[in-house]
Tab-separated table of C-alpha atoms in Angstrom:
chain	number	residue	atom	x	y	z
A	244	MET	CA	107.387	230.832	78.669
A	245	THR	CA	103.741	230.007	79.406
A	246	HIS	CA	102.829	229.840	83.071
A	247	ALA	CA	99.887	227.845	84.346
A	248	THR	CA	97.264	230.253	85.693
A	249	ALA	CA	95.496	230.374	89.049
A	250	GLN	CA	92.294	229.565	87.179
A	251	GLU	CA	93.908	226.489	85.630
A	252	TRP	CA	94.950	225.354	89.106
A	253	GLN	CA	91.385	225.922	90.409
A	254	ILE	CA	92.571	227.670	93.546
A	255	ASP	CA	89.039	228.921	94.175
A	256	ALA	CA	88.098	225.307	94.942
A	257	VAL	CA	90.220	225.518	98.108
A	258	ASP	CA	88.521	227.068	101.147
A	259	VAL	CA	91.543	229.038	102.305
A	260	PRO	CA	89.922	230.469	105.470
A	261	ALA	CA	89.129	226.908	106.575
A	262	TYR	CA	92.676	225.827	105.715
A	263	LEU	CA	94.184	228.686	107.748
A	264	ALA	CA	91.833	227.944	110.643
A	265	ALA	CA	93.035	224.333	110.667
A	266	LEU	CA	96.604	225.613	110.891
A	267	GLY	CA	95.788	228.252	113.501
A	268	VAL	CA	97.273	230.960	111.275
A	269	GLU	CA	95.786	234.422	110.785
A	270	PRO	CA	95.810	235.818	107.221
A	271	ALA	CA	98.284	238.615	106.589
A	272	SER	CA	100.182	240.356	103.807
A	273	PRO	CA	102.848	238.261	102.031
A	274	SER	CA	106.154	238.207	103.904
A	275	LEU	CA	108.973	235.787	104.619
A	276	ASP	CA	107.821	235.527	108.234
A	277	LEU	CA	104.327	234.493	107.121
A	278	LEU	CA	105.742	231.998	104.632
A	279	GLU	CA	107.898	230.479	107.364
A	280	HIS	CA	104.935	230.302	109.736
A	281	LEU	CA	102.627	228.718	107.165
A	282	HIS	CA	105.185	226.104	106.105
A	283	ARG	CA	105.918	224.962	109.643
A	284	ALA	CA	102.237	224.972	110.617
A	285	HIS	CA	101.336	222.895	107.553
A	286	VAL	CA	103.872	220.118	108.164
A	287	SER	CA	103.000	220.091	111.883
A	288	THR	CA	99.251	219.828	111.235
A	289	PHE	CA	98.681	217.645	108.182
A	290	PRO	CA	100.411	214.258	108.087
A	291	PHE	CA	102.228	212.749	105.144
A	292	SER	CA	100.262	209.580	104.453
A	293	ASN	CA	99.674	206.954	101.771
A	294	VAL	CA	96.751	205.339	103.614
A	295	GLU	CA	94.295	206.294	100.858
A	296	VAL	CA	96.490	204.497	98.315
A	297	LEU	CA	96.798	201.343	100.412
A	298	LEU	CA	93.063	201.246	101.026
A	299	GLY	CA	92.491	201.550	97.288
A	300	GLU	CA	90.250	204.561	97.827
A	301	HIS	CA	92.347	207.455	96.538
A	302	PRO	CA	89.916	210.005	95.089
A	303	GLY	CA	92.403	211.823	92.848
A	304	VAL	CA	94.232	215.141	92.999
A	305	GLU	CA	91.772	217.727	91.759
A	306	PRO	CA	92.023	220.786	94.073
A	307	ALA	CA	88.505	220.408	95.528
A	308	THR	CA	89.221	216.737	96.183
A	309	VAL	CA	92.563	217.546	97.792
A	310	PHE	CA	90.957	220.070	100.139
A	311	ASP	CA	88.298	217.570	101.164
A	312	GLN	CA	90.827	214.791	101.706
A	313	VAL	CA	93.411	216.719	103.693
A	314	VAL	CA	91.498	219.476	105.508
A	315	VAL	CA	87.935	218.167	105.853
A	316	ARG	CA	88.384	214.396	106.199
A	317	ARG	CA	91.925	214.593	107.654
A	318	ARG	CA	93.301	211.647	105.726
A	319	GLY	CA	96.722	213.133	105.059
A	320	GLY	CA	98.382	212.833	101.678
A	321	TYR	CA	101.673	213.029	99.861
A	322	CYS	CA	103.353	215.709	97.760
A	323	PHE	CA	100.670	216.196	95.092
A	324	GLU	CA	98.035	216.931	97.718
A	325	HIS	CA	100.172	218.952	100.125
A	326	SER	CA	101.856	221.120	97.505
A	327	GLN	CA	98.638	221.910	95.663
A	328	LEU	CA	96.889	222.872	98.895
A	329	PHE	CA	99.823	224.948	100.119
A	330	SER	CA	100.302	226.779	96.808
A	331	ALA	CA	96.564	227.542	96.469
A	332	ALA	CA	96.564	229.097	99.920
A	333	LEU	CA	99.685	231.132	99.156
A	334	GLN	CA	98.253	232.473	95.918
A	335	THR	CA	95.010	233.436	97.599
A	336	LEU	CA	97.020	235.345	100.210
A	337	GLY	CA	98.836	237.249	97.462
A	338	PHE	CA	102.124	235.353	97.144
A	339	THR	CA	103.672	234.817	93.701
A	340	VAL	CA	103.837	231.043	93.289
A	341	ARG	CA	105.093	228.427	90.828
A	342	ARG	CA	104.668	224.665	91.093
A	343	ALA	CA	107.692	222.504	90.337
A	344	LEU	CA	108.203	218.800	89.731
A	345	GLY	CA	111.264	216.849	90.736
A	346	ARG	CA	113.021	213.509	90.630
A	347	VAL	CA	113.558	211.721	93.933
A	348	ARG	CA	117.090	210.625	94.782
A	349	SER	CA	118.182	210.131	91.167
A	350	LEU	CA	118.401	212.122	87.937
A	351	GLN	CA	117.087	209.030	86.169
A	352	SER	CA	113.882	208.637	88.211
A	353	ALA	CA	110.482	209.900	87.053
A	354	ARG	CA	109.278	213.404	87.965
A	355	THR	CA	106.994	212.250	90.758
A	356	HIS	CA	107.709	214.826	93.482
A	357	MET	CA	105.961	218.205	93.639
A	358	THR	CA	107.299	221.291	95.380
A	359	VAL	CA	106.332	224.972	95.568
A	360	LEU	CA	108.473	227.944	94.492
A	361	VAL	CA	107.707	231.388	95.891
A	362	ASP	CA	109.028	234.718	94.559
A	363	LEU	CA	109.298	237.239	97.369
A	364	ASP	CA	111.266	240.475	97.710
A	365	GLY	CA	113.483	239.707	94.723
A	366	ALA	CA	114.367	236.175	95.829
A	367	ARG	CA	112.949	232.753	94.970
A	368	TYR	CA	112.312	230.266	97.766
A	369	LEU	CA	111.785	226.514	97.692
A	370	CYS	CA	108.986	225.191	99.901
A	371	ASP	CA	108.555	221.458	100.365
A	372	PRO	CA	105.448	220.710	102.457
A	373	GLY	CA	104.859	217.268	100.965
A	374	PHE	CA	108.129	215.428	101.614
A	375	GLY	CA	107.903	213.359	104.772
A	376	PHE	CA	111.047	214.420	106.677
A	377	SER	CA	112.099	217.460	104.728
A	378	ILE	CA	112.495	221.145	105.536
A	379	THR	CA	109.939	222.754	107.823
A	380	GLY	CA	110.306	226.177	106.188
A	381	PRO	CA	111.457	227.880	102.992
A	382	ILE	CA	115.021	227.836	101.678
A	383	ALA	CA	116.414	230.180	99.051
A	384	LEU	CA	116.652	228.570	95.608
A	385	ASP	CA	120.268	229.654	95.194
A	386	ASP	CA	123.358	227.551	94.700
A	387	GLY	CA	124.944	227.134	98.116
A	388	ALA	CA	121.937	228.301	100.167
A	389	ARG	CA	121.698	226.572	103.538
A	390	ARG	CA	119.039	226.052	106.197
A	391	VAL	CA	119.897	224.576	109.593
A	392	GLU	CA	117.148	222.789	111.550
A	393	GLY	CA	118.487	221.404	114.798
A	394	ASP	CA	121.066	218.783	113.886
A	395	ARG	CA	120.026	218.706	110.203
A	396	THR	CA	121.532	220.943	107.539
A	397	PHE	CA	119.741	221.434	104.244
A	398	SER	CA	121.404	222.955	101.221
A	399	VAL	CA	120.531	223.839	97.643
A	400	GLY	CA	122.942	223.019	94.818
A	401	ARG	CA	122.993	223.589	91.072
A	402	VAL	CA	123.078	220.403	89.001
A	403	PRO	CA	124.755	220.543	85.553
A	404	ASP	CA	122.211	219.964	82.785
A	405	GLU	CA	121.818	220.879	79.139
A	406	GLY	CA	118.134	221.794	79.442
A	407	TRP	CA	116.325	223.562	82.277
A	408	PRO	CA	118.410	224.778	85.205
A	409	LEU	CA	118.345	222.025	87.819
A	410	PHE	CA	118.598	222.429	91.578
A	411	SER	CA	118.941	219.732	94.208
A	412	LEU	CA	117.720	219.868	97.791
A	413	ASN	CA	120.231	218.071	99.964
A	414	ARG	CA	120.003	216.934	103.577
A	415	ASP	CA	123.307	216.554	105.408
A	416	GLY	CA	125.116	216.294	102.062
A	417	GLU	CA	122.834	213.678	100.509
A	418	MET	CA	120.424	214.569	97.724
A	419	GLU	CA	116.737	214.357	98.610
A	420	HIS	CA	115.422	215.378	95.200
A	421	VAL	CA	116.286	217.428	92.155
A	422	LEU	CA	113.867	219.882	90.566
A	423	ASP	CA	113.665	222.177	87.567
A	424	GLU	CA	111.746	225.379	86.873
A	425	SER	CA	109.894	224.269	83.754
A	426	THR	CA	106.178	224.991	83.619
A	427	VAL	CA	103.945	222.491	85.403
A	428	HIS	CA	100.294	222.000	84.441
A	429	PRO	CA	97.580	220.099	86.329
A	430	ALA	CA	97.790	217.312	83.752
A	431	ASP	CA	101.410	216.695	84.849
A	432	VAL	CA	100.251	216.305	88.433
A	433	ARG	CA	97.488	213.911	87.462
A	434	MET	CA	99.971	211.788	85.520
A	435	GLY	CA	102.468	211.708	88.379
A	436	HIS	CA	99.734	210.785	90.814
A	437	LEU	CA	98.504	208.019	88.516
A	438	MET	CA	101.992	206.524	88.526
A	439	THR	CA	102.505	206.752	92.279
A	440	SER	CA	99.034	205.610	93.318
A	441	THR	CA	98.409	202.798	90.824
A	442	GLY	CA	101.789	201.764	89.412
A	443	GLU	CA	102.616	198.159	90.170
A	444	ASP	CA	106.139	199.060	91.315
A	445	SER	CA	105.158	202.204	93.225
A	446	VAL	CA	106.619	202.264	96.713
A	447	PHE	CA	103.363	203.788	97.943
A	448	ARG	CA	101.635	200.490	97.182
A	449	GLN	CA	104.355	198.400	98.818
A	450	HIS	CA	104.773	200.083	102.205
A	451	LEU	CA	102.829	202.001	104.799
A	452	MET	CA	104.238	205.520	105.237
A	453	VAL	CA	102.694	207.959	107.695
A	454	MET	CA	104.770	210.834	109.077
A	455	ARG	CA	104.337	214.135	110.859
A	456	HIS	CA	106.336	216.749	112.709
A	457	THR	CA	105.069	216.756	116.304
A	458	PRO	CA	106.089	218.609	119.492
A	459	GLN	CA	107.788	215.371	120.582
A	460	GLY	CA	109.861	215.162	117.370
A	461	HIS	CA	109.360	213.821	113.878
A	462	VAL	CA	107.426	210.546	113.891
A	463	THR	CA	107.488	207.974	111.072
A	464	VAL	CA	105.159	204.963	111.121
A	465	THR	CA	105.660	202.107	108.677
A	466	GLU	CA	104.279	198.594	108.547
A	467	GLY	CA	107.187	197.498	110.737
A	468	GLY	CA	107.045	200.010	113.557
A	469	VAL	CA	107.744	203.593	114.557
A	470	THR	CA	110.802	205.836	114.331
A	471	VAL	CA	111.044	209.053	116.355
A	472	ARG	CA	113.714	211.689	115.775
A	473	TRP	CA	114.508	214.499	118.201
A	474	PRO	CA	116.766	217.398	117.147
A	475	GLY	CA	120.274	216.845	118.403
A	476	GLN	CA	119.566	213.342	119.683
A	477	ARG	CA	119.810	209.840	118.341
A	478	ARG	CA	116.675	208.530	116.698
A	479	SER	CA	114.766	205.709	118.322
A	480	HIS	CA	113.053	202.867	116.501
A	481	GLU	CA	110.620	200.331	117.906
A	482	GLU	CA	109.189	197.303	116.156
A	483	LEU	CA	105.456	197.095	116.806
A	484	GLY	CA	102.533	194.738	116.382
A	485	VAL	CA	100.002	195.370	113.655
A	486	ASP	CA	97.302	196.806	115.937
A	487	ARG	CA	99.731	199.278	117.503
A	488	VAL	CA	100.939	200.367	114.048
A	489	VAL	CA	97.350	201.171	113.048
A	490	GLY	CA	96.780	202.890	116.386
A	491	LEU	CA	99.751	205.182	115.775
A	492	VAL	CA	98.461	206.023	112.308
A	493	ARG	CA	95.344	207.322	114.018
A	494	GLU	CA	97.375	209.142	116.675
A	495	LEU	CA	99.201	211.020	113.919
A	496	ASP	CA	95.740	212.263	112.894
A	497	VAL	CA	95.056	210.134	109.848
A	498	ARG	CA	91.369	209.653	110.484
A	499	VAL	CA	89.954	206.269	109.551
A	500	SER	CA	86.755	204.557	110.579
A	501	ASP	CA	86.810	201.397	112.658
A	502	ALA	CA	86.050	199.348	109.543
A	503	GLU	CA	88.862	201.057	107.659
A	504	ALA	CA	91.219	200.475	110.583
A	505	GLU	CA	90.446	196.761	110.416
A	506	GLU	CA	91.104	196.740	106.674
A	507	LEU	CA	94.343	198.694	107.152
A	508	ALA	CA	95.460	196.174	109.766
A	509	ARG	CA	94.856	193.375	107.280
A	510	ILE	CA	96.883	195.243	104.643
A	511	VAL	CA	99.728	195.986	107.074
A	512	ALA	CA	99.890	192.311	108.055
A	513	GLY	CA	100.123	191.413	104.388
A	514	LEU	CA	102.937	193.888	103.808
A	515	ARG	CA	104.854	192.462	106.752
A	516	SER	CA	104.502	188.899	105.525
A	517	ARG	CA	105.758	189.495	101.988
A	518	PRO	CA	108.930	187.600	101.057
A	519	GLY	CA	111.925	189.899	101.428
A	520	ALA	CA	109.907	192.562	103.242
A	521	VAL	CA	112.087	195.232	104.860
A	522	THR	CA	111.435	198.073	107.245
A	523	LEU	CA	112.025	201.600	106.000
A	524	HIS	CA	113.908	203.121	108.907
A	525	ARG	CA	117.246	201.911	107.537
A	526	ARG	CA	119.031	202.937	104.377
A	527	HIS	CA	119.919	200.050	102.084
A	528	PRO	CA	123.061	200.480	99.980
A	529	GLY	CA	123.801	198.634	96.775
A	530	PRO	CA	121.421	197.024	94.296
A	531	ARG	CA	118.476	196.777	96.712
A	532	ARG	CA	118.420	200.521	97.205
A	533	ARG	CA	116.738	201.251	93.877
A	534	ALA	CA	113.561	199.465	94.900
A	535	HIS	CA	113.252	201.407	98.135
A	536	SER	CA	114.766	204.793	97.257
A	537	ALA	CA	111.441	206.630	97.069
A	538	ALA	CA	110.439	205.454	100.519
A	539	GLN	CA	113.834	206.211	102.025
A	540	SER	CA	113.794	209.721	100.642
A	541	GLU	CA	110.649	210.514	102.587
A	542	GLU	CA	112.520	210.048	105.864
């Protein structure tokens, strides 16, 4: 089996001290405690966001570009940015890391989700820093492994397959995504990003999705409004006007200029006015679900 190298992933293009400073984390020797701390700090600091895609300005997913987008310019990103940044930092700190690609919600969907696998003390852990409302720390990549976060229970399950061993990450019994351990190269990431950022049917071009774990709970902003979830409590959803939606995007620390905010408001208004437009805080069963499954899985 040929593994992609640290040089191939250009981890030197990531300023890890600056990344750690943004998280407020001191460098230390690899340990499960450090991995837990880094994962939670990452998802609490850097928002999940498709604003760059909606604005038509996405600069690509080369490591230097990812660092500039997420850490320097604070624009947020989705899995390809978050997982590359997180894995580069882990490798620089001395962790043994593999990148993995997965299929969201369905075994028949494209491999457009990126996660990070970490080998530590004889065990392999799944980290998922780029999935909007996913785990906030590592979970063992073992059939039956569980992680409880407040009122949410995550579990890992083996999925029968004739090729690579498949594992699914499940939330409260429902599959979030399925991944395999085949080798991933940067070209695979570029192809997945091309599909999600420019594909005509990509959910990232059809909806606004900005999310972050905050001290007040997990916050999701879409073109329709805001959903807040507190551990152990019912979620709340509020429909909002366009200007307030854009304001909340900024409050979640997706930094846009005033001119960009005006353009985003115009885009959000267009998304809201589309025939058959739906908000993403509900799950839609039946035939309509296929069109929205990627967006739903981020919540």
